[in-house]
mmCIF file of N, CA and C in Angstrom:
data_model
loop_
_atom_site.group_PDB
_atom_site.id
_atom_site.type_symbol
_atom_site.label_atom_id
_atom_site.label_comp_id
_atom_site.label_asym_id
_atom_site.label_seq_id
_atom_site.Cartn_x
_atom_site.Cartn_y
_atom_site.Cartn_z
ATOM 1 N N UNK C 322 -3.834 20.075 -6.914
ATOM 2 C CA UNK C 322 -2.783 19.100 -6.439
ATOM 3 C C UNK C 322 -3.363 17.779 -7.175
ATOM 4 N N UNK C 323 -2.078 17.204 -7.718
ATOM 5 C CA UNK C 323 -2.705 15.988 -8.264
ATOM 6 C C UNK C 323 -2.153 14.687 -7.662
ATOM 7 N N UNK C 324 -2.885 13.721 -7.193
ATOM 8 C CA UNK C 324 -2.240 12.641 -6.492
ATOM 9 C C UNK C 324 -2.566 11.332 -7.414
ATOM 10 N N UNK C 325 -1.554 10.566 -7.340
ATOM 11 C CA UNK C 325 -1.987 9.234 -8.230
ATOM 12 C C UNK C 325 -1.668 8.094 -7.046
ATOM 13 N N UNK C 326 -2.779 7.371 -6.792
ATOM 14 C CA UNK C 326 -2.711 6.294 -6.071
ATOM 15 C C UNK C 326 -3.021 4.775 -6.934
ATOM 16 N N UNK C 327 -1.989 3.978 -6.645
ATOM 17 C CA UNK C 327 -2.237 2.707 -7.629
ATOM 18 C C UNK C 327 -2.355 1.661 -6.875
ATOM 19 N N UNK C 328 -3.169 0.748 -7.181
ATOM 20 C CA UNK C 328 -3.179 -0.682 -6.483
ATOM 21 C C UNK C 328 -1.748 -1.530 -6.846
ATOM 22 N N UNK C 329 -1.710 -2.401 -6.062
ATOM 23 C CA UNK C 329 -0.352 -3.073 -6.058
ATOM 24 C C UNK C 329 -0.430 -3.854 -7.386
ATOM 25 N N UNK C 330 0.868 -3.559 -8.173
ATOM 26 C CA UNK C 330 0.941 -4.295 -9.179
ATOM 27 C C UNK C 330 1.149 -6.066 -9.312
ATOM 28 N N UNK C 331 1.185 -6.373 -7.822
ATOM 29 C CA UNK C 331 1.534 -7.986 -7.525
ATOM 30 C C UNK C 331 0.320 -8.314 -6.731
ATOM 31 N N UNK C 332 -0.032 -9.465 -7.025
ATOM 32 C CA UNK C 332 -1.480 -10.005 -6.476
ATOM 33 C C UNK C 332 -0.928 -11.202 -6.127
ATOM 34 N N UNK C 333 -1.622 -11.794 -5.522
ATOM 35 C CA UNK C 333 -1.483 -13.377 -4.912
ATOM 36 C C UNK C 333 -1.468 -14.373 -6.298
ATOM 37 N N UNK C 334 -2.216 -14.113 -7.347
ATOM 38 C CA UNK C 334 -2.080 -14.720 -8.520
ATOM 39 C C UNK C 334 -0.766 -14.661 -9.352
ATOM 40 N N UNK C 335 -0.370 -13.299 -9.149
ATOM 41 C CA UNK C 335 1.036 -13.132 -9.983
ATOM 42 C C UNK C 335 2.419 -13.446 -9.039
ATOM 43 N N UNK C 336 2.084 -13.939 -8.111
ATOM 44 C CA UNK C 336 3.320 -14.171 -7.141
ATOM 45 C C UNK C 336 4.252 -15.300 -7.924
ATOM 46 N N UNK C 337 5.349 -15.169 -7.704
ATOM 47 C CA UNK C 337 6.487 -15.891 -8.380
ATOM 48 C C UNK C 337 6.174 -17.351 -7.659
ATOM 49 N N UNK C 338 5.921 -18.296 -8.629
ATOM 50 C CA UNK C 338 5.791 -19.809 -8.305
ATOM 51 C C UNK C 338 7.131 -20.477 -8.016
ATOM 52 N N UNK C 339 8.137 -19.871 -8.168
ATOM 53 C CA UNK C 339 9.548 -20.323 -7.846
ATOM 54 C C UNK C 339 9.945 -20.533 -6.321
ATOM 55 N N UNK C 340 11.368 -20.597 -6.095
ATOM 56 C CA UNK C 340 11.763 -20.856 -4.833
ATOM 57 C C UNK C 340 11.213 -19.742 -3.633
ATOM 58 N N UNK C 341 11.666 -20.108 -2.669
ATOM 59 C CA UNK C 341 11.249 -19.383 -1.345
ATOM 60 C C UNK C 341 12.221 -17.860 -1.556
ATOM 61 N N UNK C 342 13.109 -17.760 -1.861
ATOM 62 C CA UNK C 342 13.840 -16.482 -2.334
ATOM 63 C C UNK C 342 12.892 -15.636 -3.129
ATOM 64 N N UNK C 343 12.392 -15.959 -4.167
ATOM 65 C CA UNK C 343 11.544 -15.462 -5.252
ATOM 66 C C UNK C 343 10.210 -14.879 -4.358
ATOM 67 N N UNK C 344 9.653 -15.679 -3.634
ATOM 68 C CA UNK C 344 8.282 -15.320 -2.697
ATOM 69 C C UNK C 344 8.811 -14.119 -1.834
ATOM 70 N N UNK C 345 10.105 -14.205 -1.024
ATOM 71 C CA UNK C 345 10.460 -13.410 -0.127
ATOM 72 C C UNK C 345 10.662 -12.072 -0.952
ATOM 73 N N UNK C 346 11.283 -12.054 -1.997
ATOM 74 C CA UNK C 346 11.346 -10.707 -2.853
ATOM 75 C C UNK C 346 9.993 -10.064 -3.254
ATOM 76 N N UNK C 347 9.257 -11.100 -3.660
ATOM 77 C CA UNK C 347 7.649 -10.391 -4.144
ATOM 78 C C UNK C 347 7.136 -9.749 -2.945
ATOM 79 N N UNK C 348 7.127 -10.454 -1.822
ATOM 80 C CA UNK C 348 6.475 -10.127 -0.403
ATOM 81 C C UNK C 348 7.048 -8.473 0.078
ATOM 82 N N UNK C 349 8.330 -8.706 -0.242
ATOM 83 C CA UNK C 349 9.007 -7.305 0.225
ATOM 84 C C UNK C 349 8.568 -6.254 -0.777
ATOM 85 N N UNK C 350 8.471 -6.582 -2.016
ATOM 86 C CA UNK C 350 7.875 -5.541 -2.927
ATOM 87 C C UNK C 350 6.616 -5.224 -2.681
ATOM 88 N N UNK C 351 5.668 -5.943 -2.217
ATOM 89 C CA UNK C 351 4.310 -5.720 -1.943
ATOM 90 C C UNK C 351 4.117 -4.573 -0.557
ATOM 91 N N UNK C 352 5.092 -5.127 0.320
ATOM 92 C CA UNK C 352 5.132 -4.111 1.426
ATOM 93 C C UNK C 352 5.809 -2.666 1.294
ATOM 94 N N UNK C 353 6.799 -2.708 0.292
ATOM 95 C CA UNK C 353 7.136 -1.402 -0.289
ATOM 96 C C UNK C 353 6.219 -0.560 -0.990
ATOM 97 N N UNK C 354 5.471 -1.515 -1.785
ATOM 98 C CA UNK C 354 4.409 -0.603 -2.680
ATOM 99 C C UNK C 354 3.228 -0.288 -1.507
ATOM 100 N N UNK C 355 2.896 -0.822 -0.417
ATOM 101 C CA UNK C 355 2.091 -0.479 0.377
ATOM 102 C C UNK C 355 2.434 0.961 1.205
ATOM 103 N N UNK C 356 3.871 0.687 1.458
ATOM 104 C CA UNK C 356 4.416 1.969 2.181
ATOM 105 C C UNK C 356 4.629 3.019 1.432
ATOM 106 N N UNK C 357 4.511 2.969 0.003
ATOM 107 C CA UNK C 357 4.562 4.212 -0.715
ATOM 108 C C UNK C 357 3.167 4.548 -0.832
ATOM 109 N N UNK C 358 2.072 3.921 -1.003
ATOM 110 C CA UNK C 358 1.011 4.255 -1.146
ATOM 111 C C UNK C 358 0.272 4.900 0.203
ATOM 112 N N UNK C 359 0.917 4.197 1.222
ATOM 113 C CA UNK C 359 0.567 5.276 2.613
ATOM 114 C C UNK C 359 1.223 6.306 2.623
ATOM 115 N N UNK C 360 2.422 6.555 2.024
ATOM 116 C CA UNK C 360 3.139 7.951 2.539
ATOM 117 C C UNK C 360 2.240 8.818 1.398
ATOM 118 N N UNK C 361 1.769 8.304 0.195
ATOM 119 C CA UNK C 361 1.106 9.294 -0.786
ATOM 120 C C UNK C 361 -0.377 9.712 0.250
ATOM 121 N N UNK C 362 -0.936 8.897 0.768
ATOM 122 C CA UNK C 362 -2.270 9.288 1.457
ATOM 123 C C UNK C 362 -2.119 10.049 2.572
ATOM 124 N N UNK C 363 -0.925 10.086 3.379
ATOM 125 C CA UNK C 363 -0.563 10.855 4.241
ATOM 126 C C UNK C 363 -0.185 12.341 3.720
ATOM 127 N N UNK C 364 0.322 12.527 2.639
ATOM 128 C CA UNK C 364 0.279 13.892 1.934
ATOM 129 C C UNK C 364 -0.818 14.423 1.355
ATOM 130 N N UNK C 365 -1.982 13.960 1.142
ATOM 131 C CA UNK C 365 -3.000 14.582 0.694
ATOM 132 C C UNK C 365 -3.411 15.713 1.356
ATOM 133 N N UNK C 366 -3.966 16.725 0.963
ATOM 134 C CA UNK C 366 -4.544 17.749 1.537
ATOM 135 C C UNK C 366 -5.889 17.541 2.190
ATOM 136 N N UNK C 367 -6.183 18.269 3.087
ATOM 137 C CA UNK C 367 -7.627 18.089 3.668
ATOM 138 C C UNK C 367 -9.020 17.532 2.869
ATOM 139 N N UNK C 368 -8.972 18.800 1.686
ATOM 140 C CA UNK C 368 -9.966 18.678 0.625
ATOM 141 C C UNK C 368 -9.907 17.284 -0.350
ATOM 142 N N UNK C 369 -8.637 16.853 -0.503
ATOM 143 C CA UNK C 369 -8.648 15.664 -1.202
ATOM 144 C C UNK C 369 -9.098 14.490 -0.290
ATOM 145 N N UNK C 370 -8.644 14.541 0.992
ATOM 146 C CA UNK C 370 -9.098 13.629 1.719
ATOM 147 C C UNK C 370 -10.449 13.432 1.784
ATOM 148 N N UNK C 371 -11.170 14.316 2.076
ATOM 149 C CA UNK C 371 -12.517 14.574 2.144
ATOM 150 C C UNK C 371 -13.347 13.994 0.727
ATOM 151 N N UNK C 372 -12.694 14.202 -0.256
ATOM 152 C CA UNK C 372 -13.198 13.599 -1.617
ATOM 153 C C UNK C 372 -13.246 12.186 -1.412
ATOM 154 N N UNK C 373 -12.282 11.557 -0.729
ATOM 155 C CA UNK C 373 -12.280 10.198 -0.782
ATOM 156 C C UNK C 373 -12.915 9.658 0.700
ATOM 157 N N UNK C 374 -13.521 10.560 1.458
ATOM 158 C CA UNK C 374 -14.194 10.048 2.571
ATOM 159 C C UNK C 374 -13.358 9.926 3.616
ATOM 160 N N UNK C 375 -11.833 10.276 4.010
ATOM 161 C CA UNK C 375 -11.406 10.128 4.705
ATOM 162 C C UNK C 375 -10.836 11.404 5.781
ATOM 163 N N UNK C 376 -10.491 11.541 6.893
ATOM 164 C CA UNK C 376 -10.205 12.601 7.833
ATOM 165 C C UNK C 376 -8.658 12.441 7.624
ATOM 166 N N UNK C 377 -8.122 13.636 8.262
ATOM 167 C CA UNK C 377 -6.621 13.656 8.419
ATOM 168 C C UNK C 377 -6.237 12.932 9.087
ATOM 169 N N UNK C 378 -7.019 12.495 10.496
ATOM 170 C CA UNK C 378 -6.687 11.269 11.400
ATOM 171 C C UNK C 378 -6.611 9.974 10.727
ATOM 172 N N UNK C 379 -7.492 9.725 9.812
ATOM 173 C CA UNK C 379 -7.446 8.305 9.354
ATOM 174 C C UNK C 379 -6.077 8.027 8.248
ATOM 175 N N UNK C 380 -5.922 9.315 7.653
ATOM 176 C CA UNK C 380 -4.791 9.263 6.760
ATOM 177 C C UNK C 380 -3.790 8.727 7.395
ATOM 178 N N UNK C 381 -3.513 9.610 8.607
ATOM 179 C CA UNK C 381 -2.058 9.506 9.344
ATOM 180 C C UNK C 381 -1.916 8.298 9.964
ATOM 181 N N UNK C 382 -3.380 7.777 10.565
ATOM 182 C CA UNK C 382 -3.266 6.383 11.095
ATOM 183 C C UNK C 382 -2.685 5.183 10.139
ATOM 184 N N UNK C 383 -3.293 5.435 8.728
ATOM 185 C CA UNK C 383 -2.893 4.418 7.621
ATOM 186 C C UNK C 383 -1.536 4.723 7.442
ATOM 187 N N UNK C 384 -1.114 5.790 7.376
ATOM 188 C CA UNK C 384 0.535 6.093 6.806
ATOM 189 C C UNK C 384 1.269 5.419 8.004
ATOM 190 N N UNK C 385 0.880 5.362 9.120
ATOM 191 C CA UNK C 385 1.671 4.989 10.570
ATOM 192 C C UNK C 385 1.705 3.326 10.418
ATOM 193 N N UNK C 386 0.885 2.700 9.618
ATOM 194 C CA UNK C 386 0.868 1.347 9.752
ATOM 195 C C UNK C 386 2.067 0.517 9.246
ATOM 196 N N UNK C 387 2.372 -0.539 9.761
ATOM 197 C CA UNK C 387 4.033 -1.115 9.424
ATOM 198 C C UNK C 387 3.863 -1.695 8.135
ATOM 199 N N UNK C 388 5.152 -1.637 7.335
ATOM 200 C CA UNK C 388 5.244 -2.240 6.154
ATOM 201 C C UNK C 388 4.743 -3.470 5.750
ATOM 202 N N UNK C 389 4.825 -4.421 6.964
ATOM 203 C CA UNK C 389 4.430 -5.813 6.726
ATOM 204 C C UNK C 389 2.776 -5.941 6.786
ATOM 205 N N UNK C 390 2.109 -4.877 7.262
ATOM 206 C CA UNK C 390 0.468 -4.737 7.492
ATOM 207 C C UNK C 390 0.030 -4.551 6.153
ATOM 208 N N UNK C 391 -0.135 -5.353 5.385
ATOM 209 C CA UNK C 391 -0.827 -5.340 3.809
ATOM 210 C C UNK C 391 -1.985 -5.989 3.853
ATOM 211 N N UNK C 392 -2.945 -5.365 2.998
ATOM 212 C CA UNK C 392 -4.216 -6.311 2.763
ATOM 213 C C UNK C 392 -4.206 -7.847 2.661
ATOM 214 N N UNK C 393 -5.055 -8.535 3.189
ATOM 215 C CA UNK C 393 -5.243 -9.780 3.218
ATOM 216 C C UNK C 393 -4.859 -10.389 1.702
ATOM 217 N N UNK C 394 -5.581 -9.854 0.800
ATOM 218 C CA UNK C 394 -5.603 -10.155 -0.666
ATOM 219 C C UNK C 394 -4.319 -9.959 -1.228
ATOM 220 N N UNK C 395 -3.342 -9.204 -0.549
ATOM 221 C CA UNK C 395 -1.930 -9.027 -1.295
ATOM 222 C C UNK C 395 -1.011 -10.346 -0.864
ATOM 223 N N UNK C 396 -1.249 -10.772 0.399
ATOM 224 C CA UNK C 396 -0.409 -11.903 0.709
ATOM 225 C C UNK C 396 -0.057 -13.055 0.242
ATOM 226 N N UNK C 397 0.992 -13.664 0.321
ATOM 227 C CA UNK C 397 1.504 -14.827 -0.150
ATOM 228 C C UNK C 397 0.572 -15.963 0.119
#
């Protein structure tokens, strides 16, 4: 099985400098990226999880985190 996990394409440095609406849209996009990555993590098999040092419980706990709970380095 091949799993592709990517880091967020948007970071604090690349966040729009425009108005509030642009920042809200960018923040929403970051949340959706996090949700997609967490869903991928939750679908990895036990062997793939072991390769990255995680257990099934770790993966399921991460996958269950809310969409707005993103890494601090991603926040606006």
